[in-house]
Amino acid sequence: MEREMDKYGKILVVEDDSSLAQWVIDYLTNNGFECLHADRGDIVVEQVKQHSPDLILLDVMLPGLDGYEVCKQLRQFYQSPIIMLTAKADEFDEVLGLELGATDYLTKPVRPRALLTRIKALLRRSTHETDAQTAQDNSHKLNFGALSLDADSRRAQFGDTELDLTTTEFDLLWLLASNAGEVLDRDTVFKVMKGWEYDGLDRRIDVLISSLRRKVGDTKGKAGRIKTVWGKGYLFVADAWNLS
C-alpha cells in the first residue's frame, strides 16, 4: 500500500464537516492516496509547510479563516494544485476563488468519480509541468517588448512592474506566450491547463483570460495584447507589449 500512496501522492483535506471529511479521506485512501486532514482554516498554512502535500482540497466555509483567505495565504509560497469545495453555486464565488489562485472549483455535493478524475488530472499536469515548459522554451525565459516571463521563478514583469499573477494565471500567460502569433483553440488551452477535455460549458478559461487582460492593462480602447479570435481561440500578440 505504501508504494501505491507514493505513486499517487499526498492530499490535504481541509473540511470542518467531520462526516464529509471522513468520507472523502476513506474514498481517496482506497484509491491509493495518502490523506491528511485539517478542520480549521487557521491551521492550514502550518500543516502545508510541515507536510508538503501534492494537492489541497479546500472548503470555503471554515472556522478560523475562510477558504478564500487560506488560498490567498497559501499562494504566497505553495504552487501545487488547490481545489476549492463549496456549497455555493454563485458564479461570483467561483470567480473569486480562481482569482485568488485556486486551480479548480467544485460545488457540493461532490461526485466521487468526478473528484477523483480532477485530482488525477491535476497531479499529472503538476508532475509534468516542468518538462512541458522545457519543451516549449529551454531557457525558461520569454521576452516580448517590455514583458518578461521567467518560468523558473514564475515571475512576470511588465516594464518596472511585477505582475501580481496567480499560479494558474501565470501558467496560462506562459502557454499563450510560448505560442505567440498562433491562435490556440479553446479545447487545446483547456486540456493543457486543466488536464481533461473541454465540455462546452466550463467558463474557467474565460475567467482567467479576463483576469489576465485586466492585469496586463489590456483594456478596452487599447491595442489587444491577448486577443479572442471568435470561433477559433486565443492569440498572444507578440509585438503589442511596448509600454507606450
mmCIF file of C-alpha atoms in Angstrom:
data_model
loop_
_atom_site.group_PDB
_atom_site.id
_atom_site.type_symbol
_atom_site.label_atom_id
_atom_site.label_comp_id
_atom_site.label_asym_id
_atom_site.label_seq_id
_atom_site.Cartn_x
_atom_site.Cartn_y
_atom_site.Cartn_z
ATOM 1 C CA MET A 1 0.000 0.000 0.000
ATOM 2 C CA GLU A 2 2.870 2.385 0.735
ATOM 3 C CA ARG A 3 4.022 2.097 -2.857
ATOM 4 C CA GLU A 4 0.544 2.958 -4.100
ATOM 5 C CA MET A 5 0.423 6.036 -1.868
ATOM 6 C CA ASP A 6 3.829 7.170 -3.033
ATOM 7 C CA LYS A 7 2.688 6.688 -6.599
ATOM 8 C CA TYR A 8 -0.468 8.777 -6.382
ATOM 9 C CA GLY A 9 0.540 11.443 -3.876
ATOM 10 C CA LYS A 10 -0.393 13.161 -0.639
ATOM 11 C CA ILE A 11 -3.604 15.175 -0.287
ATOM 12 C CA LEU A 12 -4.574 17.605 2.471
ATOM 13 C CA VAL A 13 -8.342 17.611 3.000
ATOM 14 C CA VAL A 14 -9.451 20.882 4.610
ATOM 15 C CA GLU A 15 -13.054 20.360 5.719
ATOM 16 C CA ASP A 16 -14.822 21.095 9.038
ATOM 17 C CA ASP A 17 -17.708 18.695 8.377
ATOM 18 C CA SER A 18 -16.263 15.601 10.036
ATOM 19 C CA SER A 19 -18.538 13.095 8.287
ATOM 20 C CA LEU A 20 -17.848 14.553 4.827
ATOM 21 C CA ALA A 21 -14.136 14.772 5.537
ATOM 22 C CA GLN A 22 -14.025 11.129 6.625
ATOM 23 C CA TRP A 23 -15.948 10.053 3.516
ATOM 24 C CA VAL A 24 -13.525 11.892 1.224
ATOM 25 C CA ILE A 25 -10.481 10.584 3.086
ATOM 26 C CA ASP A 26 -11.733 6.987 3.008
ATOM 27 C CA TYR A 27 -12.559 7.216 -0.695
ATOM 28 C CA LEU A 28 -9.206 8.733 -1.671
ATOM 29 C CA THR A 29 -7.254 6.356 0.589
ATOM 30 C CA ASN A 30 -8.978 3.386 -1.038
ATOM 31 C CA ASN A 31 -7.865 4.795 -4.384
ATOM 32 C CA GLY A 32 -4.198 4.922 -3.442
ATOM 33 C CA PHE A 33 -3.700 8.383 -1.928
ATOM 34 C CA GLU A 34 -2.234 9.374 1.397
ATOM 35 C CA CYS A 35 -4.553 11.850 3.143
ATOM 36 C CA LEU A 36 -4.115 14.438 5.864
ATOM 37 C CA HIS A 37 -6.951 16.384 7.486
ATOM 38 C CA ALA A 38 -7.417 19.923 8.801
ATOM 39 C CA ASP A 39 -10.750 21.085 10.236
ATOM 40 C CA ARG A 40 -9.894 24.781 10.644
ATOM 41 C CA GLY A 41 -8.619 27.382 8.213
ATOM 42 C CA ASP A 42 -6.126 28.939 10.612
ATOM 43 C CA ILE A 43 -4.019 25.762 10.892
ATOM 44 C CA VAL A 44 -3.703 25.031 7.167
ATOM 45 C CA VAL A 45 -0.617 27.105 6.357
ATOM 46 C CA GLU A 46 1.402 25.426 9.105
ATOM 47 C CA GLN A 47 0.267 21.947 8.016
ATOM 48 C CA VAL A 48 1.198 22.658 4.407
ATOM 49 C CA LYS A 49 4.657 23.889 5.416
ATOM 50 C CA GLN A 50 5.154 20.830 7.612
ATOM 51 C CA HIS A 51 3.814 18.095 5.317
ATOM 52 C CA SER A 52 4.172 19.499 1.747
ATOM 53 C CA PRO A 53 1.034 17.912 0.242
ATOM 54 C CA ASP A 54 0.857 17.360 -3.506
ATOM 55 C CA LEU A 55 -2.689 18.745 -3.683
ATOM 56 C CA ILE A 56 -5.146 20.505 -1.353
ATOM 57 C CA LEU A 57 -8.921 20.058 -1.203
ATOM 58 C CA LEU A 58 -10.044 23.306 0.415
ATOM 59 C CA ASP A 59 -13.530 24.003 1.733
ATOM 60 C CA VAL A 60 -14.692 27.635 1.612
ATOM 61 C CA MET A 61 -16.733 27.883 4.822
ATOM 62 C CA LEU A 62 -14.275 27.144 7.635
ATOM 63 C CA PRO A 63 -13.797 28.228 11.246
ATOM 64 C CA GLY A 64 -10.720 30.323 11.980
ATOM 65 C CA LEU A 65 -10.134 31.548 8.412
ATOM 66 C CA ASP A 66 -12.366 31.046 5.402
ATOM 67 C CA GLY A 67 -11.098 29.175 2.353
ATOM 68 C CA TYR A 68 -10.590 32.322 0.285
ATOM 69 C CA GLU A 69 -8.183 33.822 2.820
ATOM 70 C CA VAL A 70 -6.431 30.466 3.253
ATOM 71 C CA CYS A 71 -5.972 30.180 -0.528
ATOM 72 C CA LYS A 72 -4.576 33.717 -0.691
ATOM 73 C CA GLN A 73 -2.039 32.966 2.050
ATOM 74 C CA LEU A 74 -1.044 29.629 0.535
ATOM 75 C CA ARG A 75 -0.335 31.137 -2.872
ATOM 76 C CA GLN A 76 2.443 33.216 -1.341
ATOM 77 C CA PHE A 77 4.574 30.050 -1.231
ATOM 78 C CA TYR A 78 2.584 26.986 -2.399
ATOM 79 C CA GLN A 79 2.461 26.241 -6.138
ATOM 80 C CA SER A 80 0.774 22.827 -6.293
ATOM 81 C CA PRO A 81 -2.929 22.385 -7.152
ATOM 82 C CA ILE A 82 -5.696 23.696 -4.890
ATOM 83 C CA ILE A 83 -9.268 22.512 -5.496
ATOM 84 C CA MET A 84 -11.865 24.603 -3.678
ATOM 85 C CA LEU A 85 -15.000 22.801 -2.480
ATOM 86 C CA THR A 86 -18.116 24.755 -1.575
ATOM 87 C CA ALA A 87 -21.864 24.509 -1.247
ATOM 88 C CA LYS A 88 -22.162 27.870 -3.015
ATOM 89 C CA ALA A 89 -23.119 27.785 -6.686
ATOM 90 C CA ASP A 90 -22.827 31.539 -7.305
ATOM 91 C CA GLU A 91 -20.551 32.419 -10.242
ATOM 92 C CA PHE A 92 -19.104 35.323 -8.212
ATOM 93 C CA ASP A 93 -17.735 32.871 -5.640
ATOM 94 C CA GLU A 94 -16.161 30.756 -8.376
ATOM 95 C CA VAL A 95 -14.509 33.794 -9.967
ATOM 96 C CA LEU A 96 -13.206 34.970 -6.587
ATOM 97 C CA GLY A 97 -11.701 31.570 -5.844
ATOM 98 C CA LEU A 98 -9.961 31.370 -9.208
ATOM 99 C CA GLU A 99 -8.633 34.925 -8.963
ATOM 100 C CA LEU A 100 -7.168 34.172 -5.525
ATOM 101 C CA GLY A 101 -5.243 31.242 -7.005
ATOM 102 C CA ALA A 102 -7.478 28.172 -6.848
ATOM 103 C CA THR A 103 -6.615 25.713 -9.601
ATOM 104 C CA ASP A 104 -10.122 24.328 -9.789
ATOM 105 C CA TYR A 105 -13.506 24.750 -8.141
ATOM 106 C CA LEU A 106 -16.144 22.081 -7.370
ATOM 107 C CA THR A 107 -19.620 22.578 -5.955
ATOM 108 C CA LYS A 108 -21.008 20.219 -3.316
ATOM 109 C CA PRO A 109 -22.354 17.592 -3.340
ATOM 110 C CA VAL A 110 -19.213 16.267 -4.993
ATOM 111 C CA ARG A 111 -19.473 13.218 -7.226
ATOM 112 C CA PRO A 112 -16.767 10.697 -6.215
ATOM 113 C CA ARG A 113 -15.578 9.771 -9.718
ATOM 114 C CA ALA A 114 -15.573 13.395 -10.861
ATOM 115 C CA LEU A 115 -13.455 14.358 -7.867
ATOM 116 C CA LEU A 116 -11.023 11.510 -8.465
ATOM 117 C CA THR A 117 -10.717 12.392 -12.168
ATOM 118 C CA ARG A 118 -9.966 16.026 -11.387
ATOM 119 C CA ILE A 119 -7.378 15.141 -8.768
ATOM 120 C CA LYS A 120 -5.514 12.697 -11.006
ATOM 121 C CA ALA A 121 -5.560 15.102 -13.957
ATOM 122 C CA LEU A 122 -4.220 17.999 -11.875
ATOM 123 C CA LEU A 123 -1.500 15.861 -10.331
ATOM 124 C CA ARG A 124 -0.407 14.633 -13.772
ATOM 125 C CA ARG A 125 -0.270 18.201 -15.002
ATOM 126 C CA SER A 126 1.662 19.329 -11.928
ATOM 127 C CA THR A 127 4.159 16.459 -12.234
ATOM 128 C CA HIS A 128 4.886 17.042 -15.925
ATOM 129 C CA GLU A 129 4.679 20.845 -15.908
ATOM 130 C CA THR A 130 8.426 21.414 -15.800
ATOM 131 C CA ASP A 131 9.027 19.008 -18.695
ATOM 132 C CA ALA A 132 6.352 20.765 -20.739
ATOM 133 C CA GLN A 133 7.914 24.151 -20.091
ATOM 134 C CA THR A 134 11.342 22.838 -21.066
ATOM 135 C CA ALA A 135 9.963 21.578 -24.367
ATOM 136 C CA GLN A 136 8.414 24.990 -25.027
ATOM 137 C CA ASP A 137 11.499 27.002 -24.139
ATOM 138 C CA ASN A 138 14.804 25.575 -22.938
ATOM 139 C CA SER A 139 15.877 28.820 -21.236
ATOM 140 C CA HIS A 140 12.602 29.015 -19.272
ATOM 141 C CA LYS A 141 12.509 32.728 -20.102
ATOM 142 C CA LEU A 142 10.467 34.652 -22.639
ATOM 143 C CA ASN A 143 10.643 38.331 -23.565
ATOM 144 C CA PHE A 144 8.253 40.414 -25.659
ATOM 145 C CA GLY A 145 8.888 44.156 -25.628
ATOM 146 C CA ALA A 146 8.506 45.280 -22.013
ATOM 147 C CA LEU A 147 7.129 41.896 -20.894
ATOM 148 C CA SER A 148 9.489 39.370 -19.278
ATOM 149 C CA LEU A 149 8.448 35.896 -18.153
ATOM 150 C CA ASP A 150 10.582 33.563 -16.038
ATOM 151 C CA ALA A 151 9.172 30.056 -15.645
ATOM 152 C CA ASP A 152 11.733 29.026 -13.014
ATOM 153 C CA SER A 153 10.781 31.775 -10.560
ATOM 154 C CA ARG A 154 7.256 32.017 -12.019
ATOM 155 C CA ARG A 155 7.589 35.789 -12.272
ATOM 156 C CA ALA A 156 6.081 38.082 -14.853
ATOM 157 C CA GLN A 157 7.322 41.647 -15.199
ATOM 158 C CA PHE A 158 5.923 44.377 -17.422
ATOM 159 C CA GLY A 159 8.228 47.352 -17.562
ATOM 160 C CA ASP A 160 9.247 48.147 -13.965
ATOM 161 C CA THR A 161 6.150 46.478 -12.513
ATOM 162 C CA GLU A 162 5.980 42.862 -11.366
ATOM 163 C CA LEU A 163 2.585 41.469 -12.309
ATOM 164 C CA ASP A 164 0.593 40.022 -9.426
ATOM 165 C CA LEU A 165 -0.456 36.770 -11.102
ATOM 166 C CA THR A 166 -1.839 33.633 -9.524
ATOM 167 C CA THR A 167 -0.124 30.349 -10.357
ATOM 168 C CA THR A 168 -2.853 29.449 -12.830
ATOM 169 C CA GLU A 169 -2.783 32.888 -14.464
ATOM 170 C CA PHE A 170 0.979 32.597 -14.943
ATOM 171 C CA ASP A 171 0.558 29.131 -16.469
ATOM 172 C CA LEU A 172 -1.981 30.480 -18.954
ATOM 173 C CA LEU A 173 0.129 33.508 -19.869
ATOM 174 C CA TRP A 174 3.176 31.261 -20.335
ATOM 175 C CA LEU A 175 1.212 28.893 -22.559
ATOM 176 C CA LEU A 176 -0.067 31.730 -24.754
ATOM 177 C CA ALA A 177 3.320 33.481 -24.909
ATOM 178 C CA SER A 178 5.094 30.226 -25.788
ATOM 179 C CA ASN A 179 2.817 30.057 -28.828
ATOM 180 C CA ALA A 180 2.971 33.759 -29.739
ATOM 181 C CA GLY A 181 1.378 34.563 -33.087
ATOM 182 C CA GLU A 182 -0.519 31.271 -33.140
ATOM 183 C CA VAL A 183 -4.224 31.004 -32.391
ATOM 184 C CA LEU A 184 -4.751 28.379 -29.686
ATOM 185 C CA ASP A 185 -8.234 26.921 -29.776
ATOM 186 C CA ARG A 186 -10.265 26.673 -26.572
ATOM 187 C CA ASP A 187 -10.094 22.856 -26.495
ATOM 188 C CA THR A 188 -6.284 22.883 -26.593
ATOM 189 C CA VAL A 189 -5.984 25.568 -23.917
ATOM 190 C CA PHE A 190 -8.479 23.815 -21.664
ATOM 191 C CA LYS A 191 -6.805 20.422 -21.993
ATOM 192 C CA VAL A 192 -3.315 21.805 -21.288
ATOM 193 C CA MET A 193 -4.496 23.933 -18.367
ATOM 194 C CA LYS A 194 -6.958 21.513 -16.780
ATOM 195 C CA GLY A 195 -5.884 18.081 -17.990
ATOM 196 C CA TRP A 196 -9.228 16.985 -19.415
ATOM 197 C CA GLU A 197 -11.426 17.681 -22.425
ATOM 198 C CA TYR A 198 -13.494 20.874 -22.680
ATOM 199 C CA ASP A 199 -17.181 20.097 -22.090
ATOM 200 C CA GLY A 200 -18.556 23.104 -23.961
ATOM 201 C CA LEU A 201 -19.881 24.759 -20.794
ATOM 202 C CA ASP A 202 -16.994 25.402 -18.406
ATOM 203 C CA ARG A 203 -16.069 29.118 -18.180
ATOM 204 C CA ARG A 204 -12.864 28.847 -16.151
ATOM 205 C CA ILE A 205 -10.587 29.740 -19.066
ATOM 206 C CA ASP A 206 -12.766 32.757 -19.920
ATOM 207 C CA VAL A 207 -12.462 33.932 -16.320
ATOM 208 C CA LEU A 208 -8.672 33.557 -16.418
ATOM 209 C CA ILE A 209 -8.373 35.347 -19.776
ATOM 210 C CA SER A 210 -10.434 38.283 -18.444
ATOM 211 C CA SER A 211 -8.327 38.479 -15.303
ATOM 212 C CA LEU A 212 -5.079 38.337 -17.298
ATOM 213 C CA ARG A 213 -6.213 41.114 -19.632
ATOM 214 C CA ARG A 214 -7.020 43.344 -16.700
ATOM 215 C CA LYS A 215 -3.669 42.735 -15.018
ATOM 216 C CA VAL A 216 -1.596 43.420 -18.161
ATOM 217 C CA GLY A 217 -3.519 46.600 -18.936
ATOM 218 C CA ASP A 218 -5.211 45.108 -21.969
ATOM 219 C CA THR A 219 -8.251 47.338 -21.558
ATOM 220 C CA LYS A 220 -10.937 48.478 -23.931
ATOM 221 C CA GLY A 221 -9.691 51.048 -26.429
ATOM 222 C CA LYS A 222 -6.065 49.845 -26.406
ATOM 223 C CA ALA A 223 -4.308 47.535 -28.837
ATOM 224 C CA GLY A 224 -5.079 43.934 -27.910
ATOM 225 C CA ARG A 225 -2.244 42.005 -26.319
ATOM 226 C CA ILE A 226 -4.306 38.878 -25.756
ATOM 227 C CA LYS A 227 -6.993 38.648 -28.408
ATOM 228 C CA THR A 228 -10.032 36.444 -28.684
ATOM 229 C CA VAL A 229 -10.399 35.258 -32.255
ATOM 230 C CA TRP A 230 -14.107 34.492 -32.365
ATOM 231 C CA GLY A 231 -14.878 30.908 -33.283
ATOM 232 C CA LYS A 232 -11.188 29.941 -33.184
ATOM 233 C CA GLY A 233 -9.474 30.679 -29.885
ATOM 234 C CA TYR A 234 -6.933 32.967 -28.235
ATOM 235 C CA LEU A 235 -3.984 34.844 -29.724
ATOM 236 C CA PHE A 236 -0.958 36.281 -27.916
ATOM 237 C CA VAL A 237 0.180 39.277 -29.996
ATOM 238 C CA ALA A 238 3.978 39.348 -29.860
ATOM 239 C CA ASP A 239 4.537 42.987 -30.894
ATOM 240 C CA ALA A 240 1.890 44.546 -28.611
ATOM 241 C CA TRP A 241 3.901 44.610 -25.382
ATOM 242 C CA ASN A 242 5.528 48.019 -25.501
ATOM 243 C CA LEU A 243 4.726 50.439 -22.681
ATOM 244 C CA SER A 244 3.712 53.315 -24.941
#
